[in-house]
Amino acid sequence: MRRHSIAVLPGDGIGKEVTPAAMRVLQAAARRYGFALDETTYMWNCDYYVEHGRMMPEDGLEQLRRHDAIFLGAIGNPAKVPDHIALRESLLLWRQAFDLYINLRPVKVLPGIPGPLRERPGLKVDMVFVRENSEGEYAGIGGRLRRGTPDEVAIQTTVFTRKGVERVMRYAFETARKRPAKKLACATKSNAIQYTMVFWDEVCRELAKEYPDVQVSFYHIDALAARMVTHPETLDVVVTSNLFGDILTDLGGALQGSLGIPASGNIDPERRNPSLFEPVHGSAPDIAGKGIANPMAAVWAGAMMLEFLGEEEAAHGVMAALEAVAAEGRVRTPDLGGTATTDEVAAAIAEKLAAGS
Ligand code: NAD
Ligand code: IPM
Ligand code: MN
C-alpha cells in the first residue's frame, strides 16, 4: 500500500479545531482511494513557547524533515506570545529553512457560497496566486536603533535576488502555460519602488520571451486589488512578492465568501524538503474554542497536499465532496450564514466523499 508520512501541526486557536477535522476527511479519502496517511502530531504552538521558551524543540527542523509533508493549522496567540516572535520562530522559519519558495494560493469562488460577488451570477472566478515565499519583504533583514528615544530608527529591508525572483516567475509562467486561459498578471509597484519592483518587472519581461504562449500583463498592486473586485474574471495566474501575495490572498478569501475557505501550499517544487500545506487564515482568536470555525480551508489545503503527494484522484475526490457540500448549503458554519459546527461540516464532506459524489 502507498504510505505518506504527515507531520500534523494543529498550532493555536482554531488551528486546533480545523486541523483534526480536516485530517478526518483526508483519512476518509485514504480509505476510499487505497493509501495510508501516517500521522505524527506535534503540539508546537504558543503554549509550547510559554512552557519551553521556544516554538519547537532544538531538533524541530530535523524532526519535520523526516516527513513527506507538513499539515499546519495556524500559529499565533498574541495574548501569550508576541506574533512576530511566534511566527518568525515557526511558520516563517519553516518556509525559509526548507526553502519552500512557492506559496500557491488558488482563489476560486465555489458555486452556492454566499459572498460579495453573488450579485453577478454566471461570473467565473478562478485565479491562482503564485506568491514568492522565501525572501522579499519577509527576508527578515533590518534592525532597530536608539529604542525608546526621540531619535529611534527602525529599518526593515526588502531583499529580491535574481535567483529568488527568477524561480518564482518561472513557476508562475509554467503554471499559466498549463491553464486554459494562459494568462499571467504580474503584481508590481514599480512606479514608486524603483529598485526592487523595477527589477521584479525586468525579470518577468525577460522570462516572458521564453513563454510566448503566455499573455502577460503588469498591474500595480493598488489597481490589481481593485481589479480583483471589479473584474475578477480577467485574472488567471497572478505572480506576487511575499507581502503583496499575503494581502491579495486575504482579499481573495473575502471574494470567496469567507476566510474560512481559501487554502495554501508552501511548496519546494524540487522536493528537497517536505512541503507545508495550511489554510490561508490564521488562528482566529475571536472564535477559537467555540467549535464553529469553518474547516473548508483546511480540507482544501489537505486536497492540495494529497495532489502534491501524487494522490490526484483522492485530491479531486476531496474537492468534489467539498464543492458538493458548499453547493448544497445545508451544512454551513456561521461565517457562511449557517449554524453548523466545524465537525459537522467536516463530517458532511467525509460522508459525501465516502458516497462517491
Ligand atoms: P485570522 O485569519 O485568524 O482571522 C481574521 C478573521 O477571519 C477573524 O474574524 C476570524 O474569526 C475569521 N476567520 C478566520 N478563519 C476562519 C474560519 N476558518 N472560519 C470562520 N472564520 C474565520 O487573522 P488575524 O485575526 O489577523 O490573526 C489571528 C492570529 O493568527 C494572529 O496571531 C496572526 O498572526 C495569526 N496568523 C497565522 C497564520 C498562519 O499560521 N498561517 C495566518 C494568518 C494569521
Ligand atoms: C499567511 C500569514 C503569514 C504571512 C503570517 C502569519 C506570518 O498571514 O500565511 O498568509 O504573512 O505569510
Ligand atoms: Mn496572510
Short mmCIF file of C-alpha atoms and ligand atoms in Angstrom, two decimals:
data_model
loop_
_atom_site.label_atom_id
_atom_site.label_comp_id
_atom_site.label_asym_id
_atom_site.label_seq_id
_atom_site.Cartn_x
_atom_site.Cartn_y
_atom_site.Cartn_z
CA MET A 1 0.00 0.00 0.00
CA ARG A 2 1.21 3.53 -0.73
CA ARG A 3 2.04 5.32 2.51
CA HIS A 4 2.63 9.01 3.18
CA SER A 5 4.10 10.31 6.38
CA ILE A 6 2.46 13.54 7.51
CA ALA A 7 3.64 15.91 10.24
CA VAL A 8 0.42 17.34 11.67
CA LEU A 9 0.83 20.70 13.43
CA PRO A 10 -2.52 21.98 14.70
CA GLY A 11 -0.86 25.10 16.15
CA ASP A 12 -3.00 27.62 18.00
CA GLY A 13 -6.61 28.78 18.23
CA ILE A 14 -8.90 27.38 15.57
CA GLY A 15 -5.91 25.53 14.10
CA LYS A 16 -6.55 23.01 16.89
CA GLU A 17 -10.14 22.62 15.68
CA VAL A 18 -9.94 22.66 11.89
CA THR A 19 -6.80 20.51 11.62
CA PRO A 20 -8.14 17.31 13.24
CA ALA A 21 -11.46 17.85 11.42
CA ALA A 22 -9.68 18.10 8.06
CA MET A 23 -7.47 15.11 8.88
CA ARG A 24 -10.62 13.03 9.35
CA VAL A 25 -11.66 13.95 5.81
CA LEU A 26 -8.20 13.08 4.49
CA GLN A 27 -8.25 9.74 6.31
CA ALA A 28 -11.64 9.03 4.71
CA ALA A 29 -10.02 9.78 1.35
CA ALA A 30 -7.11 7.47 2.16
CA ARG A 31 -9.53 4.62 2.94
CA ARG A 32 -11.55 5.20 -0.19
CA TYR A 33 -8.61 5.55 -2.58
CA GLY A 34 -6.43 2.87 -1.03
CA PHE A 35 -3.41 4.53 0.57
CA ALA A 36 -2.27 5.26 4.11
CA LEU A 37 -1.60 8.59 5.78
CA ASP A 38 0.69 8.06 8.76
CA GLU A 39 0.13 11.00 11.08
CA THR A 40 2.55 12.31 13.68
CA THR A 41 1.11 15.21 15.65
CA TYR A 42 3.38 17.93 17.03
CA MET A 43 1.88 20.36 19.53
CA TRP A 44 4.34 23.14 18.77
CA ASN A 45 2.49 26.35 19.37
CA CYS A 46 2.32 29.35 21.69
CA ASP A 47 1.56 27.15 24.71
CA TYR A 48 4.72 25.21 23.92
CA TYR A 49 6.58 28.53 23.84
CA VAL A 50 5.23 29.55 27.25
CA GLU A 51 6.46 26.25 28.68
CA HIS A 52 9.80 25.92 26.88
CA GLY A 53 10.77 29.43 25.79
CA ARG A 54 10.83 28.37 22.14
CA MET A 55 8.34 27.41 19.46
CA MET A 56 9.74 23.93 18.86
CA PRO A 57 12.49 21.66 20.17
CA GLU A 58 16.09 22.29 19.15
CA ASP A 59 15.93 19.47 16.60
CA GLY A 60 12.47 20.53 15.40
CA LEU A 61 13.56 21.07 11.80
CA GLU A 62 15.18 17.63 11.68
CA GLN A 63 12.01 16.05 13.04
CA LEU A 64 9.88 17.76 10.40
CA ARG A 65 12.33 16.94 7.64
CA ARG A 66 11.66 13.22 8.05
CA HIS A 67 8.07 13.57 6.82
CA ASP A 68 6.69 13.63 3.29
CA ALA A 69 4.59 16.71 4.01
CA ILE A 70 3.59 19.07 6.81
CA PHE A 71 -0.04 19.87 7.54
CA LEU A 72 -0.40 23.05 9.59
CA GLY A 73 -3.44 24.67 11.22
CA ALA A 74 -2.31 28.16 12.20
CA ILE A 75 0.18 29.72 14.59
CA GLY A 76 -0.50 32.73 16.76
CA ASN A 77 -1.80 33.62 20.19
CA PRO A 78 -0.84 37.24 20.74
CA ALA A 79 -2.21 37.12 24.28
CA LYS A 80 0.61 34.72 25.18
CA VAL A 81 3.47 35.34 22.71
CA PRO A 82 4.14 38.41 20.55
CA ASP A 83 3.18 37.48 17.00
CA HIS A 84 6.50 38.48 15.44
CA ILE A 85 8.31 36.06 17.74
CA ALA A 86 5.83 33.19 17.39
CA LEU A 87 5.64 33.43 13.59
CA ARG A 88 9.34 34.10 12.96
CA GLU A 89 10.27 31.03 15.01
CA SER A 90 7.72 28.77 13.36
CA LEU A 91 5.94 29.28 10.06
CA LEU A 92 8.34 31.84 8.60
CA LEU A 93 11.30 29.77 9.77
CA TRP A 94 9.89 26.62 8.17
CA ARG A 95 9.25 28.43 4.89
CA GLN A 96 12.78 29.82 4.80
CA ALA A 97 14.73 26.89 6.30
CA PHE A 98 13.05 24.41 3.96
CA ASP A 99 13.25 26.90 1.08
CA LEU A 100 9.53 26.48 0.34
CA TYR A 101 9.82 29.26 -2.18
CA ILE A 102 6.42 28.92 -3.79
CA ASN A 103 3.25 29.83 -1.95
CA LEU A 104 0.45 28.56 -4.13
CA ARG A 105 -2.96 30.01 -3.31
CA PRO A 106 -5.98 29.28 -5.50
CA VAL A 107 -8.80 31.83 -5.36
CA LYS A 108 -11.87 30.14 -6.70
CA VAL A 109 -15.44 31.14 -5.95
CA LEU A 110 -17.36 27.95 -5.26
CA PRO A 111 -20.90 27.72 -6.61
CA GLY A 112 -23.53 28.17 -3.91
CA ILE A 113 -21.39 30.05 -1.44
CA PRO A 114 -22.76 33.46 -0.49
CA GLY A 115 -20.25 36.27 -0.99
CA PRO A 116 -19.70 39.80 -2.22
CA LEU A 117 -19.80 38.64 -5.86
CA ARG A 118 -23.20 36.94 -5.53
CA GLU A 119 -24.96 39.79 -7.34
CA ARG A 120 -23.18 38.76 -10.51
CA PRO A 121 -24.45 35.31 -11.36
CA GLY A 122 -22.51 33.44 -14.01
CA LEU A 123 -19.29 35.22 -13.11
CA LYS A 124 -16.40 32.76 -13.15
CA VAL A 125 -13.68 33.49 -10.64
CA ASP A 126 -10.76 31.10 -10.87
CA MET A 127 -7.38 32.60 -10.11
CA VAL A 128 -4.15 31.12 -8.82
CA PHE A 129 -1.79 33.25 -6.82
CA VAL A 130 1.88 32.33 -7.02
CA ARG A 131 3.41 34.15 -4.09
CA GLU A 132 7.17 34.44 -3.56
CA ASN A 133 7.67 32.76 -0.20
CA SER A 134 11.34 32.89 0.75
CA GLU A 135 12.56 36.50 0.62
CA GLY A 136 11.20 39.89 -0.46
CA GLU A 137 9.61 41.96 2.28
CA TYR A 138 9.79 38.96 4.64
CA ALA A 139 13.55 38.44 4.31
CA GLY A 140 13.96 39.40 7.95
CA ILE A 141 16.79 41.88 7.40
CA GLY A 142 16.80 45.04 9.47
CA GLY A 143 17.19 46.39 12.93
CA ARG A 144 16.24 48.97 15.50
CA LEU A 145 18.38 51.71 16.95
CA ARG A 146 18.08 54.09 19.89
CA ARG A 147 14.96 52.36 21.16
CA GLY A 148 12.56 54.46 23.13
CA THR A 149 14.31 57.74 22.33
CA PRO A 150 13.05 60.57 20.14
CA ASP A 151 15.76 59.55 17.64
CA GLU A 152 14.52 55.98 17.35
CA VAL A 153 15.06 54.24 14.00
CA ALA A 154 13.51 51.04 12.64
CA ILE A 155 14.63 49.59 9.33
CA GLN A 156 13.33 46.53 7.50
CA THR A 157 14.89 45.81 4.16
CA THR A 158 13.29 44.09 1.22
CA VAL A 159 15.55 41.56 -0.46
CA PHE A 160 14.99 40.46 -4.05
CA THR A 161 17.62 38.14 -5.51
CA ARG A 162 17.90 37.16 -9.16
CA LYS A 163 17.64 33.51 -8.19
CA GLY A 164 14.63 34.16 -5.97
CA VAL A 165 12.73 36.26 -8.49
CA GLU A 166 13.56 34.06 -11.47
CA ARG A 167 12.40 30.86 -9.84
CA VAL A 168 9.05 32.23 -8.71
CA MET A 169 8.47 33.85 -12.12
CA ARG A 170 9.35 30.62 -13.91
CA TYR A 171 6.96 28.65 -11.73
CA ALA A 172 4.22 31.21 -12.45
CA PHE A 173 4.82 31.06 -16.21
CA GLU A 174 4.76 27.25 -16.10
CA THR A 175 1.53 27.34 -14.09
CA ALA A 176 -0.06 29.77 -16.56
CA ARG A 177 1.06 27.69 -19.54
CA LYS A 178 -0.83 24.66 -18.21
CA ARG A 179 -4.12 26.52 -17.76
CA PRO A 180 -6.68 27.15 -20.49
CA ALA A 181 -6.51 30.96 -20.33
CA LYS A 182 -2.67 31.04 -20.26
CA LYS A 183 -2.62 34.49 -18.67
CA LEU A 184 -0.14 35.84 -16.17
CA ALA A 185 -0.65 39.02 -14.17
CA CYS A 186 2.50 40.40 -12.60
CA ALA A 187 1.72 42.31 -9.40
CA THR A 188 4.06 45.27 -9.15
CA LYS A 189 4.58 48.71 -7.70
CA SER A 190 7.40 49.80 -9.95
CA ASN A 191 6.01 53.31 -10.21
CA ALA A 192 7.08 54.01 -6.63
CA ILE A 193 9.50 51.29 -5.54
CA GLN A 194 12.26 51.95 -8.02
CA TYR A 195 14.84 49.27 -7.20
CA THR A 196 13.23 46.01 -6.14
CA MET A 197 9.99 46.31 -8.07
CA VAL A 198 11.64 47.57 -11.27
CA PHE A 199 13.98 44.57 -11.03
CA TRP A 200 10.94 42.31 -10.45
CA ASP A 201 9.29 43.60 -13.64
CA GLU A 202 12.53 43.26 -15.61
CA VAL A 203 12.92 39.60 -14.68
CA CYS A 204 9.30 38.96 -15.62
CA ARG A 205 9.79 40.60 -19.02
CA GLU A 206 12.99 38.63 -19.64
CA LEU A 207 11.31 35.31 -18.87
CA ALA A 208 8.24 36.24 -20.91
CA LYS A 209 10.39 35.81 -24.02
CA GLU A 210 10.64 32.09 -23.19
CA TYR A 211 6.85 31.83 -22.86
CA PRO A 212 5.37 33.42 -25.97
CA ASP A 213 2.19 31.37 -25.43
CA VAL A 214 1.51 33.13 -22.10
CA GLN A 215 -0.16 36.54 -22.18
CA VAL A 216 1.48 38.77 -19.57
CA SER A 217 0.02 41.91 -18.01
CA PHE A 218 1.56 44.18 -15.39
CA TYR A 219 -0.71 45.68 -12.76
CA HIS A 220 0.26 47.97 -9.93
CA ILE A 221 -0.78 46.39 -6.69
CA ASP A 222 -3.33 49.09 -5.87
CA ALA A 223 -5.10 48.78 -9.21
CA LEU A 224 -4.84 45.00 -9.03
CA ALA A 225 -6.63 44.96 -5.68
CA ALA A 226 -9.48 46.92 -7.26
CA ARG A 227 -9.46 44.70 -10.36
CA MET A 228 -9.87 41.60 -8.19
CA VAL A 229 -13.20 43.02 -7.06
CA THR A 230 -14.42 44.73 -10.23
CA HIS A 231 -13.13 42.38 -12.96
CA PRO A 232 -12.04 39.15 -11.25
CA GLU A 233 -12.87 37.14 -14.35
CA THR A 234 -9.97 38.83 -16.19
CA LEU A 235 -7.39 37.33 -13.83
CA ASP A 236 -5.87 33.88 -14.19
CA VAL A 237 -2.41 33.33 -12.68
CA VAL A 238 -1.07 36.18 -10.55
CA VAL A 239 2.58 36.35 -9.50
CA THR A 240 3.37 38.42 -6.44
CA SER A 241 6.07 39.32 -3.98
CA ASN A 242 5.80 37.89 -0.48
CA LEU A 243 3.86 40.71 1.18
CA PHE A 244 1.70 41.61 -1.82
CA GLY A 245 0.61 38.00 -2.13
CA ASP A 246 -0.21 37.84 1.55
CA ILE A 247 -2.53 40.82 1.31
CA LEU A 248 -4.19 39.96 -2.00
CA THR A 249 -4.99 36.40 -0.94
CA ASP A 250 -6.94 37.54 2.13
CA LEU A 251 -8.86 39.77 -0.29
CA GLY A 252 -9.28 36.65 -2.41
CA GLY A 253 -10.68 34.85 0.62
CA ALA A 254 -13.19 37.63 1.15
CA LEU A 255 -14.25 37.33 -2.51
CA GLN A 256 -14.63 33.59 -1.98
CA GLY A 257 -17.15 34.34 0.74
CA SER A 258 -15.08 33.77 3.87
CA LEU A 259 -11.53 33.49 5.11
CA GLY A 260 -12.65 30.05 6.18
CA ILE A 261 -12.37 28.82 2.58
CA PRO A 262 -9.01 29.60 0.89
CA ALA A 263 -6.07 27.21 1.14
CA SER A 264 -2.37 27.44 0.63
CA GLY A 265 0.58 25.25 -0.31
CA ASN A 266 4.09 26.26 0.74
CA ILE A 267 5.98 24.32 -1.83
CA ASP A 268 9.51 23.27 -2.65
CA PRO A 269 8.98 22.25 -6.30
CA GLU A 270 12.35 20.47 -6.22
CA ARG A 271 11.18 18.30 -3.33
CA ARG A 272 14.37 18.63 -1.29
CA ASN A 273 12.29 19.23 1.84
CA PRO A 274 8.73 18.49 2.93
CA SER A 275 6.22 20.99 1.58
CA LEU A 276 3.77 22.59 4.02
CA PHE A 277 0.02 22.90 3.49
CA GLU A 278 -2.24 25.17 5.52
CA PRO A 279 -5.31 27.37 5.36
CA VAL A 280 -4.73 31.00 4.32
CA HIS A 281 -6.42 32.12 7.53
CA GLY A 282 -4.86 32.43 10.96
CA SER A 283 -5.71 31.17 14.42
CA ALA A 284 -8.81 33.42 14.71
CA PRO A 285 -8.65 34.04 18.48
CA ASP A 286 -12.05 35.78 18.26
CA ILE A 287 -13.86 32.50 17.55
CA ALA A 288 -11.39 29.94 18.93
CA GLY A 289 -12.71 27.32 21.32
CA LYS A 290 -16.29 27.55 20.11
CA GLY A 291 -16.16 24.73 17.60
CA ILE A 292 -17.62 26.93 14.86
CA ALA A 293 -14.58 27.60 12.64
CA ASN A 294 -15.07 26.72 9.01
CA PRO A 295 -12.88 23.68 8.23
CA MET A 296 -13.16 24.10 4.44
CA ALA A 297 -9.85 25.94 4.07
CA ALA A 298 -8.06 23.19 5.98
CA VAL A 299 -9.81 20.49 3.93
CA TRP A 300 -8.88 22.32 0.71
CA ALA A 301 -5.27 22.58 1.94
CA GLY A 302 -5.43 18.85 2.56
CA ALA A 303 -6.57 18.26 -1.03
CA MET A 304 -3.60 20.31 -2.25
CA MET A 305 -1.34 18.17 -0.08
CA LEU A 306 -2.78 14.93 -1.49
CA GLU A 307 -2.26 16.22 -5.01
CA PHE A 308 1.33 17.11 -4.20
CA LEU A 309 1.87 13.61 -2.78
CA GLY A 310 0.72 12.12 -6.07
CA GLU A 311 -2.76 11.16 -4.90
CA GLU A 312 -4.51 13.15 -7.62
CA GLU A 313 -7.65 11.06 -7.68
CA ALA A 314 -8.13 11.41 -3.93
CA ALA A 315 -7.43 15.14 -4.17
CA HIS A 316 -10.16 15.52 -6.78
CA GLY A 317 -12.48 13.38 -4.66
CA VAL A 318 -11.97 15.62 -1.64
CA MET A 319 -12.54 18.78 -3.69
CA ALA A 320 -15.65 17.35 -5.33
CA ALA A 321 -17.06 16.47 -1.89
CA LEU A 322 -16.19 19.92 -0.52
CA GLU A 323 -17.79 21.61 -3.53
CA ALA A 324 -20.90 19.46 -3.23
CA VAL A 325 -21.36 20.38 0.45
CA ALA A 326 -20.74 24.03 -0.41
CA ALA A 327 -23.27 23.97 -3.24
CA GLU A 328 -25.99 22.23 -1.20
CA GLY A 329 -25.69 24.86 1.51
CA ARG A 330 -27.35 22.67 4.13
CA VAL A 331 -24.33 22.28 6.40
CA ARG A 332 -22.54 25.58 6.87
CA THR A 333 -20.61 27.26 9.66
CA PRO A 334 -21.69 30.75 10.87
CA ASP A 335 -19.15 32.61 8.69
CA LEU A 336 -21.26 31.44 5.73
CA GLY A 337 -24.54 32.18 7.47
CA GLY A 338 -25.16 28.69 8.81
CA THR A 339 -25.37 27.13 12.25
CA ALA A 340 -23.27 24.00 11.77
CA THR A 341 -20.13 23.20 13.75
CA THR A 342 -16.63 22.55 12.46
CA ASP A 343 -17.08 18.82 13.00
CA GLU A 344 -20.47 18.73 11.27
CA VAL A 345 -19.08 20.37 8.13
CA ALA A 346 -16.10 18.01 8.08
CA ALA A 347 -18.40 15.03 8.63
CA ALA A 348 -20.64 16.15 5.76
CA ILE A 349 -17.63 16.37 3.45
CA ALA A 350 -16.30 12.97 4.58
CA GLU A 351 -19.75 11.45 4.06
CA LYS A 352 -20.00 12.82 0.51
CA LEU A 353 -16.55 11.51 -0.19
CA ALA A 354 -17.41 8.03 1.03
CA ALA A 355 -20.63 8.13 -1.01
CA GLY A 356 -18.52 8.97 -4.05
CA SER A 357 -20.26 12.11 -5.20
P1 NAD B 1 -7.35 35.41 11.08
O1 NAD B 1 -7.29 34.86 9.71
O2 NAD B 1 -7.00 34.47 12.18
O3 NAD B 1 -8.81 35.99 11.36
C1 NAD B 1 -9.37 37.05 10.61
C2 NAD B 1 -10.91 36.98 10.70
O4 NAD B 1 -11.38 35.86 9.91
C3 NAD B 1 -11.41 36.74 12.11
O5 NAD B 1 -12.58 37.49 12.34
C4 NAD B 1 -11.71 35.24 12.13
O6 NAD B 1 -12.71 34.88 13.05
C5 NAD B 1 -12.12 34.98 10.70
N1 NAD B 1 -11.78 33.59 10.31
C6 NAD B 1 -10.54 33.14 10.02
N2 NAD B 1 -10.57 31.84 9.76
C7 NAD B 1 -11.85 31.44 9.88
C8 NAD B 1 -12.51 30.18 9.73
N3 NAD B 1 -11.85 29.07 9.39
N4 NAD B 1 -13.85 30.12 9.95
C9 NAD B 1 -14.52 31.24 10.27
N5 NAD B 1 -13.95 32.45 10.43
C10 NAD B 1 -12.63 32.55 10.23
O7 NAD B 1 -6.39 36.69 11.10
P2 NAD B 1 -5.88 37.61 12.30
O8 NAD B 1 -7.01 37.86 13.23
O9 NAD B 1 -5.18 38.72 11.68
O10 NAD B 1 -4.79 36.74 13.05
C11 NAD B 1 -5.03 35.96 14.23
C12 NAD B 1 -3.75 35.26 14.61
O11 NAD B 1 -3.37 34.33 13.59
C13 NAD B 1 -2.54 36.17 14.76
O12 NAD B 1 -1.75 35.65 15.77
C14 NAD B 1 -1.86 36.07 13.41
O13 NAD B 1 -0.51 36.41 13.45
C15 NAD B 1 -2.05 34.62 13.13
N6 NAD B 1 -1.99 34.20 11.71
C16 NAD B 1 -1.42 32.99 11.47
C17 NAD B 1 -1.42 32.47 10.19
C18 NAD B 1 -0.78 31.15 9.95
O14 NAD B 1 -0.31 30.50 10.85
N7 NAD B 1 -0.72 30.70 8.73
C19 NAD B 1 -2.03 33.18 9.18
C20 NAD B 1 -2.63 34.41 9.45
C21 NAD B 1 -2.60 34.92 10.74
C1 IPM B 2 -0.15 33.90 5.80
C2 IPM B 2 0.07 34.58 7.12
C3 IPM B 2 1.54 34.74 7.43
C4 IPM B 2 2.15 35.58 6.32
C5 IPM B 2 1.83 35.37 8.80
C6 IPM B 2 1.13 34.63 9.89
C7 IPM B 2 3.29 35.49 9.08
O1 IPM B 2 -0.60 35.78 7.15
O2 IPM B 2 0.37 32.78 5.60
O3 IPM B 2 -0.85 34.44 4.95
O4 IPM B 2 2.11 36.82 6.39
O5 IPM B 2 2.70 34.99 5.40
MN MN B 3 -1.88 36.14 5.46
#
